[in-house]
PDB file of C-alpha atoms in Angstrom:
ATOM      1  CA  MET N   1    -104.384  13.384  70.079  1.00 32.00           C
ATOM      2  CA  SER N   2    -107.881  14.666  70.714  1.00 34.00           C
ATOM      3  CA  LEU N   3    -110.597  12.189  71.583  1.00 33.00           C
ATOM      4  CA  GLU N   4    -112.139  12.707  68.147  1.00 37.00           C
ATOM      5  CA  SER N   5    -108.953  11.947  66.199  1.00 40.00           C
ATOM      6  CA  VAL N   6    -108.544   8.638  64.432  1.00 46.00           C
ATOM      7  CA  PRO N   7    -105.256   7.369  62.929  1.00 57.00           C
ATOM      8  CA  PRO N   8    -105.253   6.537  59.196  1.00 69.00           C
ATOM      9  CA  LYS N   9    -106.482   3.052  58.321  1.00 79.00           C
ATOM     10  CA  TYR N  10    -103.007   1.747  57.498  1.00 80.00           C
ATOM     11  CA  ALA N  11    -101.748   2.945  60.911  1.00 79.00           C
ATOM     12  CA  GLN N  12    -104.688   1.236  62.649  1.00 84.00           C
ATOM     13  CA  LEU N  13    -103.842  -1.971  60.814  1.00 90.00           C
ATOM     14  CA  VAL N  14    -100.183  -1.699  61.852  1.00 88.00           C
ATOM     15  CA  GLN N  15    -101.211  -1.262  65.496  1.00 87.00           C
ATOM     16  CA  THR N  16    -103.536  -4.284  65.375  1.00 92.00           C
ATOM     17  CA  LEU N  17    -100.915  -6.550  63.791  1.00 93.00           C
ATOM     18  CA  GLN N  18     -98.273  -5.383  66.275  1.00 90.00           C
ATOM     19  CA  ARG N  19    -100.596  -6.205  69.186  1.00 90.00           C
ATOM     20  CA  ARG N  20    -101.217  -9.670  67.774  1.00 93.00           C
ATOM     21  CA  ILE N  21     -97.482 -10.285  67.455  1.00 91.00           C
ATOM     22  CA  GLU N  22     -96.821  -9.079  71.010  1.00 88.00           C
ATOM     23  CA  SER N  23     -99.664 -11.213  72.417  1.00 90.00           C
ATOM     24  CA  GLY N  24     -98.296 -14.349  70.742  1.00 90.00           C
ATOM     25  CA  GLU N  25    -101.221 -14.758  68.376  1.00 93.00           C
ATOM     26  CA  TYR N  26     -98.663 -14.388  65.559  1.00 93.00           C
ATOM     27  CA  PRO N  27     -95.500 -15.911  67.094  1.00 92.00           C
ATOM     28  CA  PRO N  28     -92.002 -15.323  65.642  1.00 91.00           C
ATOM     29  CA  GLY N  29     -91.410 -17.517  62.603  1.00 91.00           C
ATOM     30  CA  SER N  30     -95.096 -17.858  61.774  1.00 93.00           C
ATOM     31  CA  LEU N  31     -96.553 -16.885  58.421  1.00 93.00           C
ATOM     32  CA  LEU N  32     -98.480 -13.626  58.464  1.00 94.00           C
ATOM     33  CA  PRO N  33    -101.944 -13.678  56.815  1.00 94.00           C
ATOM     34  CA  SER N  34    -101.824 -12.870  53.111  1.00 92.00           C
ATOM     35  CA  GLU N  35    -102.795  -9.498  51.648  1.00 93.00           C
ATOM     36  CA  ASN N  36    -106.131 -10.937  50.488  1.00 93.00           C
ATOM     37  CA  GLN N  37    -106.851 -12.363  53.943  1.00 94.00           C
ATOM     38  CA  LEU N  38    -106.114  -9.009  55.596  1.00 95.00           C
ATOM     39  CA  ILE N  39    -108.268  -7.158  53.063  1.00 94.00           C
ATOM     40  CA  GLN N  40    -111.191  -9.463  53.784  1.00 94.00           C
ATOM     41  CA  GLU N  41    -110.777  -9.464  57.568  1.00 94.00           C
ATOM     42  CA  PHE N  42    -110.374  -5.700  58.034  1.00 93.00           C
ATOM     43  CA  GLY N  43    -112.458  -4.465  55.107  1.00 92.00           C
ATOM     44  CA  VAL N  44    -109.718  -2.172  53.774  1.00 90.00           C
ATOM     45  CA  SER N  45    -108.235  -1.549  50.347  1.00 90.00           C
ATOM     46  CA  ARG N  46    -105.137  -3.272  48.968  1.00 89.00           C
ATOM     47  CA  PRO N  47    -103.054  -0.014  49.047  1.00 87.00           C
ATOM     48  CA  THR N  48    -103.877   0.290  52.750  1.00 86.00           C
ATOM     49  CA  VAL N  49    -102.669  -3.255  53.436  1.00 90.00           C
ATOM     50  CA  VAL N  50     -99.548  -2.766  51.299  1.00 88.00           C
ATOM     51  CA  ALA N  51     -98.697   0.474  53.155  1.00 84.00           C
ATOM     52  CA  ALA N  52     -99.150  -1.211  56.547  1.00 87.00           C
ATOM     53  CA  LEU N  53     -97.009  -4.222  55.630  1.00 90.00           C
ATOM     54  CA  ARG N  54     -94.294  -2.003  54.173  1.00 85.00           C
ATOM     55  CA  MET N  55     -94.157  -0.010  57.412  1.00 82.00           C
ATOM     56  CA  MET N  56     -93.932  -3.187  59.497  1.00 87.00           C
ATOM     57  CA  ARG N  57     -91.140  -4.512  57.303  1.00 86.00           C
ATOM     58  CA  GLU N  58     -89.211  -1.225  57.570  1.00 79.00           C
ATOM     59  CA  GLN N  59     -89.611  -1.260  61.364  1.00 80.00           C
ATOM     60  CA  GLY N  60     -88.350  -4.848  61.589  1.00 84.00           C
ATOM     61  CA  TRP N  61     -91.543  -6.595  62.716  1.00 90.00           C
ATOM     62  CA  ILE N  62     -91.775  -8.887  59.664  1.00 92.00           C
ATOM     63  CA  ASP N  63     -89.657 -10.260  56.812  1.00 89.00           C
ATOM     64  CA  SER N  64     -90.714 -10.909  53.222  1.00 86.00           C
ATOM     65  CA  GLN N  65     -89.604 -13.978  51.293  1.00 84.00           C
ATOM     66  CA  GLN N  66     -90.203 -14.092  47.566  1.00 81.00           C
ATOM     67  CA  GLY N  67     -92.756 -16.752  46.688  1.00 81.00           C
ATOM     68  CA  LYS N  68     -93.367 -17.712  50.318  1.00 85.00           C
ATOM     69  CA  GLY N  69     -94.996 -14.721  51.973  1.00 89.00           C
ATOM     70  CA  ARG N  70     -94.304 -12.584  55.015  1.00 92.00           C
ATOM     71  CA  PHE N  71     -92.957 -14.075  58.226  1.00 93.00           C
ATOM     72  CA  VAL N  72     -93.124 -12.664  61.742  1.00 93.00           C
ATOM     73  CA  ARG N  73     -89.840 -11.605  63.338  1.00 90.00           C
ATOM     74  CA  GLY N  74     -91.297 -10.277  66.581  1.00 87.00           C
ATOM     75  CA  ARG N  75     -90.883  -6.966  68.370  1.00 82.00           C
ATOM     76  CA  PRO N  76     -87.829  -5.246  66.896  1.00 77.00           C
ATOM     77  CA  ALA N  77     -84.810  -4.445  69.013  1.00 64.00           C
ATOM     78  CA  MET N  78     -84.801  -1.040  70.675  1.00 55.00           C
ATOM     79  CA  ASP N  79     -82.164   0.364  68.324  1.00 49.00           C
ATOM     80  CA  SER N  80     -84.469  -0.449  65.389  1.00 48.00           C
ATOM     81  CA  VAL N  81     -87.391   1.297  67.046  1.00 47.00           C
ATOM     82  CA  GLU N  82     -85.238   4.329  67.812  1.00 45.00           C
ATOM     83  CA  SER N  83     -84.371   4.784  64.147  1.00 46.00           C
ATOM     84  CA  ASN N  84     -88.048   5.028  63.148  1.00 50.00           C
ATOM     85  CA  ARG N  85     -88.255   8.802  63.299  1.00 58.00           C
ATOM     86  CA  PRO N  86     -90.833  10.835  61.322  1.00 56.00           C
ATOM     87  CA  GLY N  87     -88.434  12.396  58.816  1.00 63.00           C
ATOM     88  CA  GLN N  88     -86.254   9.375  58.170  1.00 72.00           C
ATOM     89  CA  ALA N  89     -88.656   7.362  56.007  1.00 75.00           C
ATOM     90  CA  TYR N  90     -88.822  10.199  53.486  1.00 81.00           C
ATOM     91  CA  LEU N  91     -85.050   9.994  53.016  1.00 85.00           C
ATOM     92  CA  THR N  92     -84.798   6.251  52.472  1.00 85.00           C
ATOM     93  CA  THR N  93     -88.067   5.154  50.860  1.00 85.00           C
ATOM     94  CA  PRO N  94     -88.397   5.593  47.066  1.00 88.00           C
ATOM     95  CA  GLU N  95     -91.120   8.073  46.189  1.00 89.00           C
ATOM     96  CA  ALA N  96     -92.511   5.530  43.749  1.00 88.00           C
ATOM     97  CA  ASP N  97     -93.394   3.325  46.746  1.00 86.00           C
ATOM     98  CA  THR N  98     -95.602   6.003  48.327  1.00 85.00           C
ATOM     99  CA  PRO N  99     -98.883   7.153  46.716  1.00 87.00           C
ATOM    100  CA  GLY N 100     -98.834  10.874  46.041  1.00 90.00           C
ATOM    101  CA  GLU N 101     -98.031  13.593  43.531  1.00 93.00           C
ATOM    102  CA  VAL N 102     -95.402  16.283  43.062  1.00 95.00           C
ATOM    103  CA  ILE N 103     -97.180  19.623  43.382  1.00 95.00           C
ATOM    104  CA  GLU N 104     -94.158  21.926  43.276  1.00 95.00           C
ATOM    105  CA  ALA N 105     -90.539  21.698  42.118  1.00 95.00           C
ATOM    106  CA  GLY N 106     -88.319  24.715  41.570  1.00 95.00           C
ATOM    107  CA  ALA N 107     -86.347  27.587  43.062  1.00 96.00           C
ATOM    108  CA  VAL N 108     -88.204  29.640  45.679  1.00 96.00           C
ATOM    109  CA  ALA N 109     -87.362  32.109  48.433  1.00 95.00           C
ATOM    110  CA  VAL N 110     -86.780  30.201  51.665  1.00 94.00           C
ATOM    111  CA  PRO N 111     -88.908  30.897  54.769  1.00 93.00           C
ATOM    112  CA  ASN N 112     -86.929  32.121  57.771  1.00 92.00           C
ATOM    113  CA  ARG N 113     -87.027  28.818  59.643  1.00 92.00           C
ATOM    114  CA  ILE N 114     -85.861  26.807  56.619  1.00 94.00           C
ATOM    115  CA  GLY N 115     -83.144  29.368  55.890  1.00 93.00           C
ATOM    116  CA  ALA N 116     -81.815  29.056  59.433  1.00 92.00           C
ATOM    117  CA  LEU N 117     -81.768  25.249  59.222  1.00 92.00           C
ATOM    118  CA  LEU N 118     -80.047  25.334  55.818  1.00 92.00           C
ATOM    119  CA  ASP N 119     -77.693  28.104  56.943  1.00 90.00           C
ATOM    120  CA  VAL N 120     -78.497  30.333  53.963  1.00 89.00           C
ATOM    121  CA  PRO N 121     -78.947  34.141  54.008  1.00 88.00           C
ATOM    122  CA  GLN N 122     -82.367  35.728  54.439  1.00 81.00           C
ATOM    123  CA  LYS N 123     -84.325  36.167  51.197  1.00 84.00           C
ATOM    124  CA  ALA N 124     -81.993  33.688  49.463  1.00 93.00           C
ATOM    125  CA  LYS N 125     -83.468  31.084  47.131  1.00 95.00           C
ATOM    126  CA  ALA N 126     -83.314  27.340  47.556  1.00 96.00           C
ATOM    127  CA  PHE N 127     -84.698  24.396  45.617  1.00 97.00           C
ATOM    128  CA  LEU N 128     -88.047  23.046  46.819  1.00 97.00           C
ATOM    129  CA  ARG N 129     -89.613  19.704  45.946  1.00 96.00           C
ATOM    130  CA  ARG N 130     -93.059  19.280  47.502  1.00 96.00           C
ATOM    131  CA  ARG N 131     -95.246  16.176  47.378  1.00 95.00           C
ATOM    132  CA  LEU N 132     -98.792  15.658  48.584  1.00 96.00           C
ATOM    133  CA  ILE N 133     -99.057  12.152  50.037  1.00 92.00           C
ATOM    134  CA  ALA N 134    -102.408  10.362  49.794  1.00 89.00           C
ATOM    135  CA  ARG N 135    -103.460   7.249  51.693  1.00 82.00           C
ATOM    136  CA  ASP N 136    -106.831   5.669  52.386  1.00 77.00           C
ATOM    137  CA  GLY N 137    -108.411   7.676  49.602  1.00 80.00           C
ATOM    138  CA  GLY N 138    -107.404  11.138  50.816  1.00 87.00           C
ATOM    139  CA  PRO N 139    -104.431  13.461  51.478  1.00 92.00           C
ATOM    140  CA  THR N 140    -102.527  12.713  54.678  1.00 91.00           C
ATOM    141  CA  GLU N 141     -99.162  14.497  54.560  1.00 92.00           C
ATOM    142  CA  LEU N 142     -97.448  17.378  52.814  1.00 95.00           C
ATOM    143  CA  VAL N 143     -93.730  16.651  52.405  1.00 94.00           C
ATOM    144  CA  SER N 144     -91.291  19.369  51.324  1.00 95.00           C
ATOM    145  CA  VAL N 145     -87.602  18.809  50.613  1.00 96.00           C
ATOM    146  CA  TRP N 146     -85.464  21.959  50.673  1.00 96.00           C
ATOM    147  CA  LEU N 147     -81.866  22.023  49.443  1.00 95.00           C
ATOM    148  CA  PRO N 148     -79.321  24.527  48.115  1.00 95.00           C
ATOM    149  CA  LEU N 149     -79.704  25.269  44.407  1.00 94.00           C
ATOM    150  CA  GLU N 150     -76.282  23.853  43.547  1.00 94.00           C
ATOM    151  CA  LEU N 151     -77.132  20.538  45.213  1.00 94.00           C
ATOM    152  CA  SER N 152     -80.258  20.156  43.079  1.00 94.00           C
ATOM    153  CA  GLU N 153     -78.393  20.587  39.790  1.00 93.00           C
ATOM    154  CA  GLY N 154     -77.903  17.373  37.822  1.00 93.00           C
ATOM    155  CA  THR N 155     -80.549  15.469  39.796  1.00 95.00           C
ATOM    156  CA  ASP N 156     -84.049  14.231  38.997  1.00 94.00           C
ATOM    157  CA  LEU N 157     -85.621  16.418  41.684  1.00 93.00           C
ATOM    158  CA  THR N 158     -86.952  18.817  39.036  1.00 90.00           C
ATOM    159  CA  SER N 159     -89.026  16.011  37.505  1.00 91.00           C
ATOM    160  CA  GLY N 160     -92.722  15.681  38.182  1.00 90.00           C
ATOM    161  CA  GLU N 161     -92.313  11.901  38.238  1.00 91.00           C
ATOM    162  CA  PRO N 162     -91.743  10.064  41.539  1.00 91.00           C
ATOM    163  CA  LEU N 163     -88.147   9.112  42.268  1.00 91.00           C
ATOM    164  CA  ALA N 164     -87.363   5.428  41.837  1.00 90.00           C
ATOM    165  CA  GLN N 165     -84.701   5.742  44.567  1.00 88.00           C
ATOM    166  CA  GLY N 166     -84.767   7.081  48.070  1.00 89.00           C
ATOM    167  CA  LEU N 167     -83.604  10.679  48.370  1.00 91.00           C
ATOM    168  CA  ARG N 168     -80.457   9.707  50.263  1.00 91.00           C
ATOM    169  CA  GLU N 169     -79.463   7.135  47.653  1.00 92.00           C
ATOM    170  CA  HIS N 170     -80.279   9.491  44.761  1.00 94.00           C
ATOM    171  CA  LEU N 171     -78.195  12.392  46.080  1.00 94.00           C
ATOM    172  CA  LYS N 172     -75.329  10.078  46.968  1.00 92.00           C
ATOM    173  CA  ALA N 173     -75.291   8.666  43.428  1.00 93.00           C
ATOM    174  CA  ARG N 174     -75.703  12.009  41.633  1.00 93.00           C
ATOM    175  CA  LYS N 175     -73.845  14.442  43.895  1.00 94.00           C
ATOM    176  CA  GLY N 176     -71.629  12.263  46.074  1.00 92.00           C
ATOM    177  CA  VAL N 177     -73.071  13.632  49.320  1.00 91.00           C
ATOM    178  CA  ARG N 178     -73.287  11.450  52.402  1.00 90.00           C
ATOM    179  CA  PHE N 179     -75.908  11.955  55.079  1.00 89.00           C
ATOM    180  CA  ASP N 180     -74.547  11.547  58.608  1.00 85.00           C
ATOM    181  CA  HIS N 181     -77.263  12.613  61.054  1.00 85.00           C
ATOM    182  CA  ILE N 182     -80.562  14.469  61.357  1.00 86.00           C
ATOM    183  CA  VAL N 183     -81.502  17.204  63.807  1.00 85.00           C
ATOM    184  CA  GLU N 184     -85.259  16.999  64.185  1.00 86.00           C
ATOM    185  CA  GLN N 185     -87.668  19.626  65.477  1.00 88.00           C
ATOM    186  CA  ILE N 186     -91.431  19.243  65.958  1.00 91.00           C
ATOM    187  CA  THR N 187     -93.792  22.179  66.327  1.00 93.00           C
ATOM    188  CA  ALA N 188     -97.543  22.754  66.162  1.00 94.00           C
ATOM    189  CA  ARG N 189     -99.288  25.588  64.342  1.00 95.00           C
ATOM    190  CA  MET N 190    -102.433  26.427  62.429  1.00 96.00           C
ATOM    191  CA  PRO N 191    -102.272  25.725  58.680  1.00 96.00           C
ATOM    192  CA  THR N 192    -102.316  28.372  56.011  1.00 95.00           C
ATOM    193  CA  ALA N 193    -105.400  28.522  53.812  1.00 95.00           C
ATOM    194  CA  ALA N 194    -103.506  26.748  51.021  1.00 94.00           C
ATOM    195  CA  GLU N 195    -102.263  23.977  53.329  1.00 95.00           C
ATOM    196  CA  ALA N 196    -105.724  23.414  54.795  1.00 95.00           C
ATOM    197  CA  LYS N 197    -107.161  23.088  51.292  1.00 95.00           C
ATOM    198  CA  GLN N 198    -104.428  20.730  50.058  1.00 95.00           C
ATOM    199  CA  LEU N 199    -104.783  18.479  53.094  1.00 95.00           C
ATOM    200  CA  ALA N 200    -108.594  18.691  53.207  1.00 94.00           C
ATOM    201  CA  MET N 201    -108.432  19.779  56.849  1.00 93.00           C
ATOM    202  CA  PRO N 202    -111.489  20.683  58.930  1.00 92.00           C
ATOM    203  CA  LYS N 203    -111.739  24.237  60.221  1.00 90.00           C
ATOM    204  CA  ASN N 204    -109.685  25.103  63.346  1.00 92.00           C
ATOM    205  CA  THR N 205    -107.542  21.948  63.110  1.00 93.00           C
ATOM    206  CA  PRO N 206    -103.819  22.446  63.815  1.00 96.00           C
ATOM    207  CA  LEU N 207    -100.834  20.967  62.023  1.00 94.00           C
ATOM    208  CA  LEU N 208     -97.873  19.046  63.383  1.00 93.00           C
ATOM    209  CA  ALA N 209     -94.798  20.327  61.565  1.00 94.00           C
ATOM    210  CA  VAL N 210     -91.724  18.076  61.593  1.00 92.00           C
ATOM    211  CA  PHE N 211     -88.438  19.605  60.441  1.00 93.00           C
ATOM    212  CA  GLY N 212     -85.528  17.251  59.789  1.00 90.00           C
ATOM    213  CA  ALA N 213     -82.244  19.056  59.122  1.00 91.00           C
ATOM    214  CA  VAL N 214     -79.923  16.548  57.449  1.00 92.00           C
ATOM    215  CA  ARG N 215     -76.211  17.155  58.029  1.00 90.00           C
ATOM    216  CA  ASP N 216     -72.913  15.645  56.971  1.00 86.00           C
ATOM    217  CA  ALA N 217     -70.285  14.330  59.385  1.00 79.00           C
ATOM    218  CA  SER N 218     -68.877  17.836  59.948  1.00 79.00           C
ATOM    219  CA  GLY N 219     -72.293  19.196  60.902  1.00 82.00           C
ATOM    220  CA  HIS N 220     -72.752  21.102  57.632  1.00 88.00           C
ATOM    221  CA  PRO N 221     -76.453  21.247  56.608  1.00 91.00           C
ATOM    222  CA  LEU N 222     -77.298  19.440  53.369  1.00 94.00           C
ATOM    223  CA  ILE N 223     -81.080  19.408  53.075  1.00 95.00           C
ATOM    224  CA  VAL N 224     -84.182  20.006  55.175  1.00 95.00           C
ATOM    225  CA  VAL N 225     -87.205  17.717  55.108  1.00 94.00           C
ATOM    226  CA  GLU N 226     -90.418  19.400  56.244  1.00 95.00           C
ATOM    227  CA  VAL N 227     -93.402  17.146  56.944  1.00 93.00           C
ATOM    228  CA  LEU N 228     -96.818  18.662  57.668  1.00 95.00           C
ATOM    229  CA  LEU N 229     -99.275  16.328  59.411  1.00 93.00           C
ATOM    230  CA  PRO N 230    -102.908  17.173  60.232  1.00 93.00           C
ATOM    231  CA  ALA N 231    -103.114  16.757  63.999  1.00 90.00           C
ATOM    232  CA  ASP N 232    -106.500  15.027  63.830  1.00 86.00           C
ATOM    233  CA  ARG N 233    -105.053  12.142  61.777  1.00 83.00           C
ATOM    234  CA  HIS N 234    -101.585  11.532  63.208  1.00 79.00           C
ATOM    235  CA  GLU N 235     -99.766  10.902  66.433  1.00 75.00           C
ATOM    236  CA  LEU N 236     -95.993  10.746  66.888  1.00 74.00           C
ATOM    237  CA  GLU N 237     -94.415   8.021  68.981  1.00 68.00           C
ATOM    238  CA  ASP N 238     -90.803   7.580  70.059  1.00 66.00           C
ATOM    239  CA  ALA N 239     -88.970   4.914  72.013  1.00 62.00           C
ATOM    240  CA  TYR N 240     -85.619   5.088  73.756  1.00 57.00           C
ATOM    241  CA  PRO N 241     -83.736   3.196  76.443  1.00 58.00           C
ATOM    242  CA  VAL N 242     -83.794   4.410  80.053  1.00 55.00           C
ATOM    243  CA  SER N 243     -80.208   4.998  81.148  1.00 47.00           C
TER     244      SER N 243
END
């Protein structure tokens, strides 16, 4: 990240809460402050707090108990941290749980990179579902899901409404496909004029482009998730054991 870049507010809140857990200020088994307490302490909106707590729950830092609140689990095991890759959340989290809007859904000609990842011929068409994600009062990510036309048939991906299920669960229920693994690539480039406008990006700011090619157990490509992240608002972190 550049010195001028600042993570989104929900990411800053996640980092602060994680530091407090690691320092022992919030020990394992203790009750995390309520949403209202966090809103008052950090001066952020409720959607920001909800997004931060959801991320911490998905990463394994906290647990939620109906009627009781959220309890600290502690730093998650390394295998849990490893699974927190950029493209994975978009496969498992229901769209309805993430603020945003569908801005495109239909058959389009695939770009060369997407065609190679999907293993489809040049100039072929594929189904595209694109959502603009908004957090902290502004756009933060542009998420595109590419899949073969036949795999989109009989699904709700053509709808402008957010999916109530995660993409993996929805395609498993409707088409019987099973995701096995993801091959992920990360590149940096300058945005197109349309992308810069959609993401409200300052002039001369690059994008981080994350491509997650989802495959079945035989290695056959099923879908590609493309996530575009303004480089002045995001940083990518990974963790893995030293062998």
